[in-house]
Coordinates of C-alpha atoms and ligand atoms in Angstrom, one line a residue:
Chain A
X1 CA -15.7 56.5 1.0
X2 CA -14.3 58.8 3.7
X3 CA -13.6 62.4 2.8
X4 CA -10.1 63.2 3.9
X5 CA -9.3 66.6 2.8
X6 CA -10.4 69.5 0.6
X7 CA -8.2 72.1 -0.9
X8 CA -9.4 75.1 -2.8
X9 CA -6.9 77.3 -4.7
X10 CA -7.1 80.1 -7.2
X11 CA -7.0 79.1 -10.8
X12 CA -3.4 80.3 -11.2
X13 CA -0.3 78.3 -12.0
X14 CA 1.6 79.3 -8.9
X15 CA -0.7 77.2 -6.7
X16 CA -0.2 73.9 -8.4
X17 CA 2.9 73.2 -6.4
X18 CA 0.9 73.4 -3.2
X19 CA -1.7 71.0 -4.6
X20 CA 1.0 68.5 -5.4
X21 CA 2.6 68.9 -1.9
X22 CA -0.8 68.3 -0.2
X23 CA -1.7 65.3 -2.3
X24 CA 1.7 63.6 -1.9
X25 CA 2.0 64.2 1.8
X26 CA -1.6 63.1 2.5
X27 CA -1.1 60.0 0.4
X28 CA 2.2 59.0 1.9
X29 CA 0.8 59.4 5.4
X30 CA -2.4 57.4 4.6
X31 CA -1.6 54.7 2.1
X32 CA 0.8 51.9 1.9
X33 CA 2.1 52.9 -1.6
X34 CA 5.6 52.7 -2.9
X35 CA 7.2 56.1 -3.6
X36 CA 7.0 55.7 -7.4
X37 CA 3.2 55.3 -7.2
X38 CA 3.0 58.4 -5.1
X39 CA 5.1 60.3 -7.7
X40 CA 2.7 59.0 -10.4
X41 CA -0.3 60.3 -8.6
X42 CA 1.4 63.6 -7.9
X43 CA 2.1 64.0 -11.6
X44 CA -1.5 63.1 -12.6
X45 CA -2.9 65.6 -10.1
X46 CA -0.5 68.2 -11.4
X47 CA -1.7 67.6 -15.0
X48 CA -5.4 67.7 -14.0
X49 CA -4.8 71.0 -12.1
X50 CA -3.0 72.5 -15.1
X51 CA -5.9 71.6 -17.3
X52 CA -8.4 73.0 -14.8
X53 CA -6.5 76.3 -14.7
X54 CA -6.2 76.5 -18.4
X55 CA -9.9 75.7 -18.7
X56 CA -10.6 79.2 -17.4
X57 CA -9.0 80.6 -20.6
X58 CA -6.2 82.9 -21.6
X59 CA -7.6 86.0 -19.9
X60 CA -7.0 84.5 -16.5
X61 CA -4.4 87.0 -15.4
X62 CA -6.9 89.8 -15.8
X63 CA -10.2 88.5 -14.4
X64 CA -9.3 85.2 -12.8
X65 CA -9.6 86.3 -9.2
X66 CA -12.8 84.4 -8.4
X67 CA -12.0 81.3 -10.5
X68 CA -11.0 78.4 -8.3
X69 CA -9.8 74.8 -8.5
X70 CA -11.1 72.4 -5.9
X71 CA -9.1 69.3 -5.0
X72 CA -10.9 66.6 -3.0
X73 CA -9.2 63.6 -1.5
X74 CA -11.2 60.6 -0.3
X75 CA -10.3 57.0 0.5
X76 CA -11.6 53.7 1.8
X77 CA -10.1 50.3 2.6
X78 CA -9.1 49.6 -0.9
X79 CA -8.5 52.8 -2.8
X80 CA -7.8 56.5 -2.7
X81 CA -9.5 59.0 -4.9
X82 CA -8.4 62.5 -5.9
X83 CA -11.0 64.7 -7.6
X84 CA -9.9 67.9 -9.4
X85 CA -12.8 70.1 -10.3
X86 CA -13.1 73.4 -12.2
X87 CA -16.0 75.5 -13.4
X88 CA -14.6 76.0 -16.8
X89 CA -16.4 75.4 -20.1
X90 CA -16.0 71.6 -20.2
X91 CA -14.8 69.4 -23.0
X92 CA -15.3 66.0 -24.5
X93 CA -12.6 63.6 -23.2
X94 CA -13.5 61.1 -25.9
X95 CA -12.9 63.5 -28.7
X96 CA -9.3 64.6 -28.3
X97 CA -6.9 65.1 -31.2
X98 CA -4.2 62.4 -31.5
X99 CA -0.5 62.8 -32.2
X100 CA 1.5 61.5 -35.1
X101 CA 3.7 58.6 -34.0
X102 CA 6.9 59.6 -32.3
X103 CA 8.9 58.4 -35.3
X104 CA 7.2 61.0 -37.5
X105 CA 9.2 64.2 -37.8
X106 CA 5.8 66.0 -37.6
X107 CA 5.7 64.9 -34.0
X108 CA 7.9 67.9 -33.1
X109 CA 5.0 70.2 -34.0
X110 CA 3.0 69.0 -31.0
X111 CA 4.1 70.5 -27.7
X112 CA 0.8 69.9 -26.1
X113 CA -1.8 67.2 -25.6
X114 CA 0.3 65.0 -23.4
X115 CA -1.6 65.7 -20.1
X116 CA -4.6 63.4 -20.5
X117 CA -2.6 60.5 -21.9
X118 CA -0.2 60.8 -18.9
X119 CA -3.1 60.9 -16.4
X120 CA -4.6 57.8 -18.1
X121 CA -1.3 55.9 -17.8
X122 CA -0.3 57.0 -14.3
X123 CA -3.4 56.2 -12.2
X124 CA -5.3 53.0 -11.9
X125 CA -8.6 54.5 -13.0
X126 CA -9.7 57.9 -14.2
X127 CA -13.2 59.3 -14.9
X128 CA -13.9 62.6 -16.6
X129 CA -17.2 64.2 -15.7
X130 CA -17.5 67.2 -17.9
X131 CA -20.3 69.5 -18.9
X132 CA -20.6 73.2 -19.9
X133 CA -20.7 74.0 -16.2
X134 CA -17.4 72.5 -15.4
X135 CA -15.2 69.5 -15.3
X136 CA -14.3 67.0 -12.6
X137 CA -11.4 64.6 -13.1
X138 CA -11.7 61.7 -10.7
X139 CA -8.4 59.7 -10.3
X140 CA -8.2 56.5 -8.3
X141 CA -5.2 54.5 -7.1
X142 CA -5.7 51.1 -5.5
X143 CA -3.7 50.0 -2.5
X144 CA -3.9 49.4 1.1
X145 CA -4.4 52.0 3.8
X146 CA -1.2 52.5 5.8
X147 CA -1.1 50.6 9.1
X148 CA -1.7 53.6 11.4
X149 CA -0.7 53.7 15.0
X150 CA -3.8 53.0 17.0
X151 CA -5.7 56.4 17.3
X152 CA -3.8 58.3 20.0
X153 CA -5.8 59.8 22.7
X154 CA -5.2 63.3 24.0
X155 CA -6.6 64.9 27.1
X156 CA -8.8 67.9 26.4
X157 CA -9.6 68.4 30.1
X158 CA -7.2 71.3 30.4
X159 CA -5.3 71.9 33.5
X160 CA -4.8 68.8 35.4
X161 CA -2.1 66.7 37.1
X162 CA -1.1 65.2 33.8
X163 CA -0.1 61.7 33.1
X164 CA 3.0 61.6 35.1
X165 CA 1.3 60.9 38.4
X166 CA 3.5 59.6 41.3
X167 CA 2.0 56.1 40.9
X168 CA 4.2 55.3 38.0
X169 CA 1.5 53.8 35.8
X170 CA 2.7 53.2 32.3
X171 CA -0.6 53.5 30.5
X172 CA -1.9 56.6 28.8
X173 CA -3.8 59.1 30.9
X174 CA -7.5 59.5 31.5
X175 CA -8.3 60.9 28.1
Chain B
X1 CA 9.6 77.2 -5.9
X2 CA 11.8 79.0 -8.3
X3 CA 13.4 77.3 -11.2
X4 CA 17.2 77.3 -11.2
X5 CA 18.7 77.8 -14.7
X6 CA 22.5 77.8 -15.0
X7 CA 24.3 78.1 -18.3
X8 CA 27.7 76.5 -18.7
X9 CA 29.8 77.1 -21.9
X10 CA 32.8 75.0 -20.8
X11 CA 32.0 72.1 -23.2
X12 CA 32.2 73.7 -26.7
X13 CA 30.5 73.4 -29.1
X14 CA 27.9 72.5 -26.5
X15 CA 26.0 74.9 -24.2
X16 CA 24.9 73.1 -21.1
X17 CA 21.7 74.4 -19.4
X18 CA 21.3 72.9 -15.9
X19 CA 17.8 73.0 -14.6
X20 CA 17.0 72.8 -10.9
X21 CA 13.6 72.5 -9.2
X22 CA 10.1 71.7 -10.4
X23 CA 9.2 72.2 -14.0
X24 CA 5.4 72.8 -14.3
X25 CA 3.0 75.3 -15.9
X26 CA 4.2 77.9 -13.4
X27 CA 7.9 77.6 -14.0
X28 CA 8.1 76.2 -17.6
X29 CA 7.8 79.7 -19.2
X30 CA 11.1 80.6 -17.7
X31 CA 12.8 77.5 -19.2
X32 CA 11.3 78.4 -22.5
X33 CA 12.5 82.0 -22.3
X34 CA 16.0 80.8 -21.5
X35 CA 16.1 78.3 -24.4
X36 CA 14.8 81.0 -26.8
X37 CA 17.5 83.4 -25.5
X38 CA 20.3 80.8 -26.0
X39 CA 19.1 80.1 -29.5
X40 CA 19.0 83.8 -30.3
X41 CA 22.6 84.1 -29.1
X42 CA 23.5 81.6 -31.8
X43 CA 23.9 78.6 -29.4
X44 CA 22.5 75.8 -31.4
X45 CA 24.0 72.8 -29.7
X46 CA 22.3 72.6 -26.3
X47 CA 22.4 70.0 -23.6
X48 CA 19.7 70.3 -21.0
X49 CA 20.8 68.8 -17.7
X50 CA 17.8 67.5 -15.9
X51 CA 19.7 65.9 -13.0
X52 CA 18.6 68.7 -10.6
X53 CA 14.9 68.5 -11.6
X54 CA 12.6 67.1 -8.9
X55 CA 9.4 67.2 -10.9
X56 CA 8.6 67.5 -14.6
X57 CA 5.2 67.6 -16.2
X58 CA 3.8 67.7 -19.7
X59 CA 4.2 71.5 -19.8
X60 CA 8.0 70.9 -19.3
X61 CA 8.0 68.2 -22.0
X62 CA 6.3 70.6 -24.3
X63 CA 8.9 73.2 -23.8
X64 CA 11.7 70.7 -24.5
X65 CA 9.9 69.4 -27.7
X66 CA 9.6 73.1 -28.8
X67 CA 13.2 73.7 -28.1
X68 CA 14.3 70.6 -30.0
X69 CA 12.2 71.7 -33.0
X70 CA 13.6 75.2 -32.9
X71 CA 17.2 73.9 -32.7
X72 CA 16.7 71.4 -35.5
X73 CA 15.4 74.3 -37.7
X74 CA 18.9 75.8 -37.2
X75 CA 20.6 72.5 -37.9
X76 CA 21.3 72.2 -34.2
X77 CA 20.2 69.7 -31.5
X78 CA 18.9 69.5 -28.0
X79 CA 20.2 66.6 -25.9
X80 CA 19.2 65.7 -22.4
X81 CA 21.0 64.5 -19.3
X82 CA 18.8 62.4 -17.1
X83 CA 19.3 59.3 -14.9
X84 CA 16.5 59.8 -12.4
X85 CA 13.9 57.1 -12.8
X86 CA 10.9 59.2 -12.0
X87 CA 11.8 61.8 -14.6
X88 CA 12.8 59.2 -17.3
X89 CA 9.4 57.6 -16.7
X90 CA 7.6 60.7 -18.1
X91 CA 9.7 60.5 -21.3
X92 CA 9.0 56.8 -21.6
X93 CA 5.3 57.0 -21.1
X94 CA 4.9 59.7 -23.7
X95 CA 7.2 58.0 -26.2
X96 CA 9.6 60.9 -26.1
X97 CA 12.6 58.7 -25.4
X98 CA 12.5 58.1 -29.1
X99 CA 12.6 61.8 -29.9
X100 CA 15.3 62.9 -27.5
X101 CA 18.8 61.6 -27.1
X102 CA 19.0 61.0 -23.3
X103 CA 22.5 60.7 -21.7
X104 CA 23.8 59.6 -18.4
X105 CA 26.0 62.6 -17.8
X106 CA 27.0 65.9 -19.3
X107 CA 30.3 64.4 -20.3
X108 CA 28.6 61.6 -22.2
X109 CA 26.3 64.1 -23.9
X110 CA 29.2 66.3 -24.8
X111 CA 31.3 63.4 -26.2
X112 CA 29.1 62.8 -29.1
Chain C
X1 CA -8.4 91.0 1.0
X2 CA -7.9 88.3 -1.5
X3 CA -8.7 84.8 -0.7
X4 CA -5.7 82.6 -1.4
X5 CA -6.5 79.2 -0.3
X6 CA -8.9 77.1 1.8
X7 CA -8.0 73.8 3.3
X8 CA -10.5 71.6 5.1
X9 CA -9.3 68.6 7.2
X10 CA -10.9 66.1 9.5
X11 CA -10.7 67.1 13.2
X12 CA -8.0 64.6 13.9
X13 CA -4.4 65.2 15.1
X14 CA -2.7 63.4 12.1
X15 CA -3.8 66.2 9.7
X16 CA -2.2 69.1 11.6
X17 CA 1.2 68.5 9.9
X18 CA -0.5 69.1 6.5
X19 CA -2.1 72.3 7.7
X20 CA 1.4 73.5 8.8
X21 CA 2.9 72.5 5.5
X22 CA 0.3 74.3 3.5
X23 CA 0.5 77.5 5.5
X24 CA 4.3 77.7 5.6
X25 CA 4.6 76.9 1.9
X26 CA 2.0 79.4 0.8
X27 CA 3.4 82.1 3.0
X28 CA 6.9 81.6 1.9
X29 CA 5.8 81.8 -1.7
X30 CA 3.6 84.9 -1.2
X31 CA 5.1 87.1 1.4
X32 CA 8.5 88.7 1.9
X33 CA 8.9 87.3 5.5
X34 CA 12.0 86.1 7.2
X35 CA 12.1 82.4 7.9
X36 CA 11.7 82.9 11.7
X37 CA 8.4 84.8 11.1
X38 CA 7.2 81.9 8.9
X39 CA 8.1 79.5 11.7
X40 CA 6.2 81.7 14.2
X41 CA 3.1 81.6 12.0
X42 CA 3.4 77.9 11.5
X43 CA 3.5 77.3 15.2
X44 CA 0.5 79.6 15.8
X45 CA -1.5 77.8 13.2
X46 CA -0.6 74.5 14.7
X47 CA -1.7 75.6 18.1
X48 CA -5.0 76.9 16.7
X49 CA -5.6 73.7 14.9
X50 CA -4.8 71.6 18.0
X51 CA -7.4 73.7 19.9
X52 CA -9.9 73.3 17.1
X53 CA -9.5 69.6 17.1
X54 CA -9.7 69.3 20.9
X55 CA -12.8 71.5 20.9
X56 CA -14.7 68.5 19.4
X57 CA -14.1 66.7 22.7
X58 CA -12.6 63.5 23.9
X59 CA -14.9 61.2 22.0
X60 CA -13.5 62.3 18.7
X61 CA -12.0 58.9 17.8
X62 CA -15.5 57.3 17.9
X63 CA -17.7 59.8 16.3
X64 CA -15.4 62.5 14.8
X65 CA -15.8 61.4 11.2
X66 CA -17.9 64.5 10.2
X67 CA -16.1 67.0 12.3
X68 CA -13.9 69.3 10.4
X69 CA -11.4 72.1 10.8
X70 CA -11.3 74.8 8.1
X71 CA -8.1 76.8 7.4
X72 CA -8.5 79.9 5.3
X73 CA -5.6 82.0 4.0
X74 CA -6.1 85.5 2.7
X75 CA -3.9 88.4 2.1
X76 CA -3.6 92.0 0.7
X77 CA -0.8 94.4 0.2
X78 CA 0.1 94.8 3.8
X79 CA -0.8 91.6 5.7
X80 CA -1.6 88.0 5.5
X81 CA -4.4 86.4 7.5
X82 CA -4.9 82.8 8.5
X83 CA -8.3 81.8 9.9
X84 CA -8.7 78.5 11.7
X85 CA -12.3 77.6 12.3
X86 CA -14.1 74.8 14.1
X87 CA -17.8 74.0 14.9
X88 CA -17.0 73.1 18.5
X89 CA -18.7 74.4 21.7
X90 CA -16.8 77.7 21.8
X91 CA -15.1 79.3 24.8
X92 CA -14.4 82.7 26.3
X93 CA -10.9 83.8 25.3
X94 CA -10.9 86.5 28.0
X95 CA -11.6 84.0 30.8
X96 CA -8.8 81.6 30.7
X97 CA -7.0 80.2 33.8
X98 CA -3.5 81.6 34.4
X99 CA -0.4 79.7 35.4
X100 CA 1.7 80.2 38.6
X101 CA 5.0 82.0 37.8
X102 CA 7.7 79.7 36.3
X103 CA 9.7 80.1 39.5
X104 CA 6.9 78.5 41.6
X105 CA 7.4 74.7 42.0
X106 CA 3.6 74.4 41.4
X107 CA 4.3 75.4 37.8
X108 CA 5.1 71.8 37.0
X109 CA 1.5 70.8 37.6
X110 CA 0.5 72.7 34.4
X111 CA 1.2 70.8 31.3
X112 CA -1.4 72.7 29.3
X113 CA -2.7 76.2 28.7
X114 CA 0.3 77.3 26.7
X115 CA -1.3 77.4 23.3
X116 CA -3.2 80.7 23.4
X117 CA -0.4 82.6 25.1
X118 CA 1.9 81.3 22.3
X119 CA -0.5 82.4 19.6
X120 CA -0.8 85.8 21.1
X121 CA 3.0 86.2 21.2
X122 CA 3.8 84.7 17.8
X123 CA 1.5 86.6 15.5
X124 CA 1.1 90.4 15.0
X125 CA -2.6 90.3 15.7
X126 CA -5.1 87.6 16.8
X127 CA -8.9 87.8 17.1
X128 CA -11.0 85.0 18.7
X129 CA -14.5 84.9 17.5
X130 CA -16.3 82.3 19.5
X131 CA -19.9 81.3 20.1
X132 CA -21.7 78.1 21.1
X133 CA -21.7 77.3 17.4
X134 CA -18.0 77.3 16.9
X135 CA -14.8 79.3 17.1
X136 CA -12.7 81.1 14.6
X137 CA -9.1 82.2 15.4
X138 CA -8.0 84.9 13.0
X139 CA -4.3 85.4 13.0
X140 CA -2.6 88.3 11.1
X141 CA 1.0 88.9 10.2
X142 CA 2.1 92.1 8.6
X143 CA 4.7 92.3 5.9
X144 CA 5.1 92.9 2.3
X145 CA 3.9 90.6 -0.5
X146 CA 6.8 88.9 -2.2
X147 CA 7.9 90.5 -5.5
X148 CA 6.4 87.9 -7.8
X149 CA 7.6 87.3 -11.3
X150 CA 5.2 89.2 -13.6
X151 CA 2.3 86.8 -14.2
X152 CA 3.5 84.2 -16.7
X153 CA 1.3 83.6 -19.7
X154 CA 0.7 80.1 -20.9
X155 CA -1.0 79.1 -24.2
X156 CA -4.2 77.3 -23.7
X157 CA -4.8 77.1 -27.5
X158 CA -3.8 73.5 -27.6
X159 CA -2.0 72.0 -30.5
X160 CA -0.1 74.6 -32.3
X161 CA 3.3 75.4 -33.7
X162 CA 4.4 76.6 -30.3
X163 CA 6.7 79.4 -29.5
X164 CA 9.7 78.1 -31.2
X165 CA 8.8 79.4 -34.7
X166 CA 11.6 79.7 -37.2
X167 CA 11.6 83.5 -36.9
X168 CA 13.7 83.4 -33.8
X169 CA 11.6 85.9 -31.8
X170 CA 12.6 86.0 -28.2
X171 CA 9.3 87.1 -26.8
X172 CA 6.7 84.9 -25.2
X173 CA 4.2 83.2 -27.6
X174 CA 0.8 84.2 -28.5
X175 CA -0.9 83.4 -25.2
Chain D
X1 CA 5.7 62.2 9.9
X2 CA 6.7 59.7 12.5
X3 CA 8.6 60.6 15.6
X4 CA 12.1 59.1 16.0
X5 CA 12.9 58.1 19.5
X6 CA 16.3 56.6 20.2
X7 CA 17.5 55.6 23.6
X8 CA 21.2 55.8 24.4
X9 CA 22.6 54.5 27.7
X10 CA 26.3 55.2 27.0
X11 CA 26.5 58.2 29.3
X12 CA 25.7 56.7 32.8
X13 CA 24.1 57.7 35.0
X14 CA 22.2 59.5 32.3
X15 CA 19.8 58.0 29.7
X16 CA 19.8 60.0 26.5
X17 CA 16.5 60.1 24.6
X18 CA 17.1 61.6 21.1
X19 CA 13.9 62.9 19.5
X20 CA 13.7 63.3 15.7
X21 CA 10.9 64.9 13.7
X22 CA 7.9 67.0 14.6
X23 CA 6.5 67.0 18.1
X24 CA 2.8 68.0 18.0
X25 CA -0.6 66.7 19.3
X26 CA -0.3 63.7 16.9
X27 CA 3.2 62.6 17.9
X28 CA 3.6 63.9 21.5
X29 CA 1.8 60.9 23.0
X30 CA 4.6 58.6 21.7
X31 CA 7.2 60.8 23.4
X32 CA 5.2 60.7 26.6
X33 CA 4.8 56.9 26.4
X34 CA 8.6 56.6 26.0
X35 CA 9.3 58.8 28.9
X36 CA 6.9 56.9 31.1
X37 CA 8.5 53.6 30.0
X38 CA 12.0 54.9 30.8
X39 CA 10.9 56.1 34.3
X40 CA 9.2 52.7 35.0
X41 CA 12.5 51.0 34.1
X42 CA 14.1 53.0 36.9
X43 CA 15.8 55.5 34.6
X44 CA 15.5 58.7 36.6
X45 CA 18.3 60.9 35.0
X46 CA 17.1 61.6 31.5
X47 CA 18.5 63.9 28.9
X48 CA 16.1 64.6 26.1
X49 CA 18.1 65.6 23.0
X50 CA 16.0 67.9 20.8
X51 CA 18.6 68.6 18.2
X52 CA 16.8 66.4 15.6
X53 CA 13.4 68.1 16.3
X54 CA 12.1 70.2 13.4
X55 CA 9.0 71.4 15.2
X56 CA 7.8 71.5 18.8
X57 CA 4.5 72.9 19.9
X58 CA 2.8 73.4 23.3
X59 CA 1.7 69.8 23.4
X60 CA 5.4 68.8 23.3
X61 CA 6.2 71.3 26.0
X62 CA 3.5 69.8 28.1
X63 CA 4.9 66.4 27.8
X64 CA 8.4 67.6 28.8
X65 CA 7.0 69.5 31.8
X66 CA 5.1 66.3 32.8
X67 CA 8.2 64.3 32.4
X68 CA 10.3 66.7 34.5
X69 CA 7.6 66.6 37.2
X70 CA 7.5 62.8 37.3
X71 CA 11.3 62.5 37.4
X72 CA 11.6 65.1 40.2
X73 CA 9.1 63.0 42.2
X74 CA 11.7 60.2 41.9
X75 CA 14.5 62.6 42.9
X76 CA 15.6 62.5 39.3
X77 CA 15.9 65.1 36.6
X78 CA 15.1 65.8 33.0
X79 CA 17.7 67.9 31.1
X80 CA 17.4 69.2 27.5
X81 CA 19.8 69.5 24.7
X82 CA 18.9 72.2 22.2
X83 CA 20.8 74.8 20.2
X84 CA 18.2 75.5 17.5
X85 CA 16.9 79.0 17.7
X86 CA 13.4 78.2 16.6
X87 CA 13.0 75.5 19.2
X88 CA 14.7 77.5 22.0
X89 CA 12.3 80.4 21.2
X90 CA 9.3 78.3 22.2
X91 CA 10.9 77.7 25.6
X92 CA 11.7 81.3 26.0
X93 CA 8.3 82.7 25.1
X94 CA 6.6 80.3 27.6
X95 CA 9.2 81.0 30.3
X96 CA 10.2 77.4 30.5
X97 CA 13.9 78.2 30.0
X98 CA 13.6 78.9 33.8
X99 CA 12.2 75.5 34.4
X100 CA 14.5 73.3 32.3
X101 CA 18.2 73.1 32.2
X102 CA 19.0 73.5 28.5
X103 CA 22.4 72.4 27.3
X104 CA 24.4 72.9 24.1
X105 CA 25.3 69.2 23.6
X106 CA 24.7 65.8 25.1
X107 CA 28.3 65.9 26.5
X108 CA 27.7 69.1 28.3
X109 CA 24.4 67.8 29.7
X110 CA 26.1 64.6 30.9
X111 CA 29.0 66.5 32.4
X112 CA 26.9 68.0 35.2
Ligands
ADP201 N1 -10.6 70.6 -17.2 C1 -10.7 70.8 -18.5 N2 -11.7 71.7 -19.0 C2 -11.8 72.0 -20.3 N3 -11.1 71.4 -21.3 C3 -10.1 70.5 -20.9 C4 -9.9 70.2 -19.5 N4 -8.9 69.2 -19.5 C5 -8.6 69.0 -20.7 N5 -9.3 69.8 -21.6 C6 -9.1 69.8 -23.1 O1 -8.4 68.7 -23.5 C7 -7.3 69.0 -24.3 C8 -6.2 68.0 -24.0 O2 -5.7 68.1 -22.7 P1 -4.2 67.5 -22.4 O3 -4.1 66.1 -22.9 O4 -4.0 67.7 -20.9 O5 -3.2 68.4 -23.2 P2 -3.0 70.0 -23.1 O6 -3.6 70.5 -21.9 O7 -1.5 70.1 -23.2 O8 -3.6 70.5 -24.4 C9 -6.9 70.4 -23.8 O9 -6.2 71.1 -24.7 C10 -8.3 71.0 -23.5 O10 -8.8 71.5 -24.8
ADP202 N1 -11.2 76.5 19.4 C1 -11.6 76.3 20.7 N2 -12.8 75.9 21.0 C2 -13.2 75.7 22.3 N3 -12.4 76.0 23.4 C3 -11.1 76.4 23.1 C4 -10.6 76.6 21.8 N4 -9.4 77.1 21.9 C5 -9.1 77.2 23.2 N5 -10.1 76.8 23.9 C6 -10.1 76.7 25.4 O1 -9.1 77.5 25.9 C7 -8.2 76.7 26.8 C8 -6.8 77.2 26.7 O2 -6.2 76.9 25.4 P1 -4.7 76.8 25.2 O3 -4.1 78.0 25.8 O4 -4.4 76.5 23.8 O5 -4.2 75.6 26.1 P2 -4.6 74.1 26.1 O6 -5.3 73.8 24.7 O7 -3.3 73.4 26.2 O8 -5.5 73.8 27.2 C9 -8.4 75.3 26.3 O9 -8.1 74.3 27.3 C10 -9.9 75.3 25.9 O10 -10.7 75.1 27.1

């Protein structure tokens, strides 16, 4: 798998919009995915970032300066993976409370606990790697890489006559 | 990245709260504050218009669930206006389409 | 100075648009700068990224997989700093060729060499730290931090009655 | 992130190339290719319309300088259309406003 991009942000709510922006723009430029799949991934990443930030606890505003969330994007020929990692206390993803059914009036008492179910539904595959040292949420979407233009060459040779020589050649320069 | 929150009282007995922008853990507290404020002003029939919302996550859902609960406890209600597929999808996945009345337009929501 | 954000991208032209996007969106959400100053910084960052990528040389397409450009954004009360770093061969910023004046017909032979003059004009301060191990271009813009909303609290306590208790309090919840 | 390049021959003897999007080290090669192609088709009076350009860096400037040089060597010319302040600024800082004829509209550029 090829590492595409790494983004590190402070564990603070105001930065999640940037994480979404980065992920959706990298994905739309790299993968041949329909818009709604990109929206799905964007939401899943946002949920994972929210949990990562909340993992640092309620005192964040005071002492959260050094606490960070790291977003890693990788891909290969068949899939793209986004990994959201924090250094919070960790949790057991297999031992989460469940909600009453939506038809139960009690359902209204639960404003939270929707993030992980959403992630599980929105991406093709998700893996939670969690320990007391931190959590990593690895989300995978399958789909083809975008047919990129053949790698463009540029000319790092600096000052030169350029590609518009008088010969009228219509191929790219010497780069 | 700020949340737009516009209150419109021109459909009595309903108060329409039009939300604009991205609702996430950063902006959702402002939505909640605004709902709390409306309820404390005695506005118990609220229509939240989500047509201007570009993004809504579980934090936003939680605020809407909390708002609905609060209004019900005052014999009020919270209806939604939403036609955008990507926003509707979040309600569908979480089963909340069964909890909220979701309308196609403010007019439809106010004609109940 | 507070570290805001770090972005690491492959040394490849297709990722520069993301670097621009990240810098302009973080700056517009953090600093009280007019749009044209943000555009200036965006262009300066783009030029620095272009140079960083080109520093890895013309064989990039073949063996550039591991070559990276790192963008670091920091700020404090009076300024914001963007640092663009590569591990290329380095250069001497005080020994760059100069162009003939624009009125000289010879000027048309120079398609390159505009990046660093642009950077110098566009930002308030720029420092090139370059050695055979790599180059770091540190660009500073002065200006006030944006008046942020007071840090919003959120409630990480999970499943709870939420803030919409029957008491009708209009302050934020218990977070 | 793709560059839009639309050729319009409805202003003879000028060929108008309308550029849309961001011109940087990634996309500039496509602009250069297109200019080279037009010149090789014998189109030596070119107007590059930059009104749809959101971003232009020194790589883009270099391609335009190269194009102008090439056209001059064929006794042709390359004029620009640009009214956007943020794009004009790049030409001003680099002194290239003295090198290029910059017009307010395609019509003005074609009326020379
Ligand atoms: N990265 C994480 N670190 C620690 N705990 C987590 C993490 N992600 C999720 N959790 C735990 O799992 C619970 C359920 O998460 P989620 O379904 O997203 O709902 P919510 O965050 O609204 O409670 C959280 O309340 C938290 O206790
Ligand atoms: N990060 C860098 N690493 C190595 N060399 C650099 C770097 N940045 C600039 N240079 C050198 O400085 C020269 C001038 O840069 P610039 O003014 O941006 O023009 P251009 O990149 O178009 O040549 C480059 O051609 C290159 O030789």
